[in-house]
């Protein structure tokens, strides 16, 4: 079982999107920056309150989520 301690979900923060440690920085933002070629160092420069482990865990969560299969409930 995947255990993520840095990814949080709060309906009062960013509409409940997965965020890093309750802050207003979403997993999607981090994944998007990495996908655009930003280095961890550059991301940490832009967001000095993040830690390298935050970025790694955001990527881990995104990879895990992309493999998850959603099965619709039969009506």
Short mmCIF file of C-alpha atoms in Angstrom, two decimals, residues 16-67:
data_model
loop_
_atom_site.label_atom_id
_atom_site.label_comp_id
_atom_site.label_asym_id
_atom_site.label_seq_id
_atom_site.Cartn_x
_atom_site.Cartn_y
_atom_site.Cartn_z
CA UNK A 16 -9.91 19.66 -2.26
CA UNK A 17 -7.27 19.01 -4.92
CA UNK A 18 -4.24 17.04 -3.75
CA UNK A 19 -1.82 19.54 -2.23
CA UNK A 20 1.55 19.45 -0.57
CA UNK A 21 1.42 19.55 3.23
CA UNK A 22 -1.81 21.54 3.32
CA UNK A 23 -0.32 24.44 1.39
CA UNK A 24 -1.86 26.03 -1.67
CA UNK A 25 0.51 24.26 -4.04
CA UNK A 26 -1.11 21.38 -5.87
CA UNK A 27 0.36 18.14 -7.09
CA UNK A 28 -0.75 19.22 -10.56
CA UNK A 29 1.32 22.39 -10.36
CA UNK A 30 4.44 20.47 -9.43
CA UNK A 31 3.89 17.78 -12.06
CA UNK A 32 3.28 20.48 -14.66
CA UNK A 33 6.52 22.24 -13.82
CA UNK A 34 8.51 19.02 -14.02
CA UNK A 35 6.80 18.13 -17.31
CA UNK A 36 7.84 21.53 -18.70
CA UNK A 37 11.46 20.78 -17.89
CA UNK A 38 11.94 22.67 -14.66
CA UNK A 39 14.59 21.15 -12.42
CA UNK A 40 13.92 20.39 -8.78
CA UNK A 41 16.34 23.21 -7.91
CA UNK A 42 14.42 25.73 -10.03
CA UNK A 43 11.08 24.64 -8.52
CA UNK A 44 12.54 25.06 -5.04
CA UNK A 45 13.76 28.54 -6.03
CA UNK A 46 10.22 29.49 -7.12
CA UNK A 47 8.62 27.89 -4.05
CA UNK A 48 11.17 28.19 -1.21
CA UNK A 49 8.75 26.72 1.33
CA UNK A 50 8.79 23.38 -0.54
CA UNK A 51 11.31 20.65 0.10
CA UNK A 52 12.78 18.22 -2.39
CA UNK A 53 10.86 15.38 -0.74
CA UNK A 54 7.62 17.29 -1.46
CA UNK A 55 8.40 17.22 -5.18
CA UNK A 56 9.31 13.55 -5.10
CA UNK A 57 6.14 12.63 -3.24
CA UNK A 58 3.99 14.70 -5.61
CA UNK A 59 5.48 12.78 -8.54
CA UNK A 60 4.97 9.49 -6.72
CA UNK A 61 1.33 10.35 -6.07
CA UNK A 62 0.77 11.40 -9.69
CA UNK A 63 2.33 8.18 -10.99
CA UNK A 64 0.23 6.08 -8.62
CA UNK A 65 -2.93 7.99 -9.52
CA UNK A 66 -2.34 7.58 -13.25
CA UNK A 67 -2.33 3.80 -12.80
#
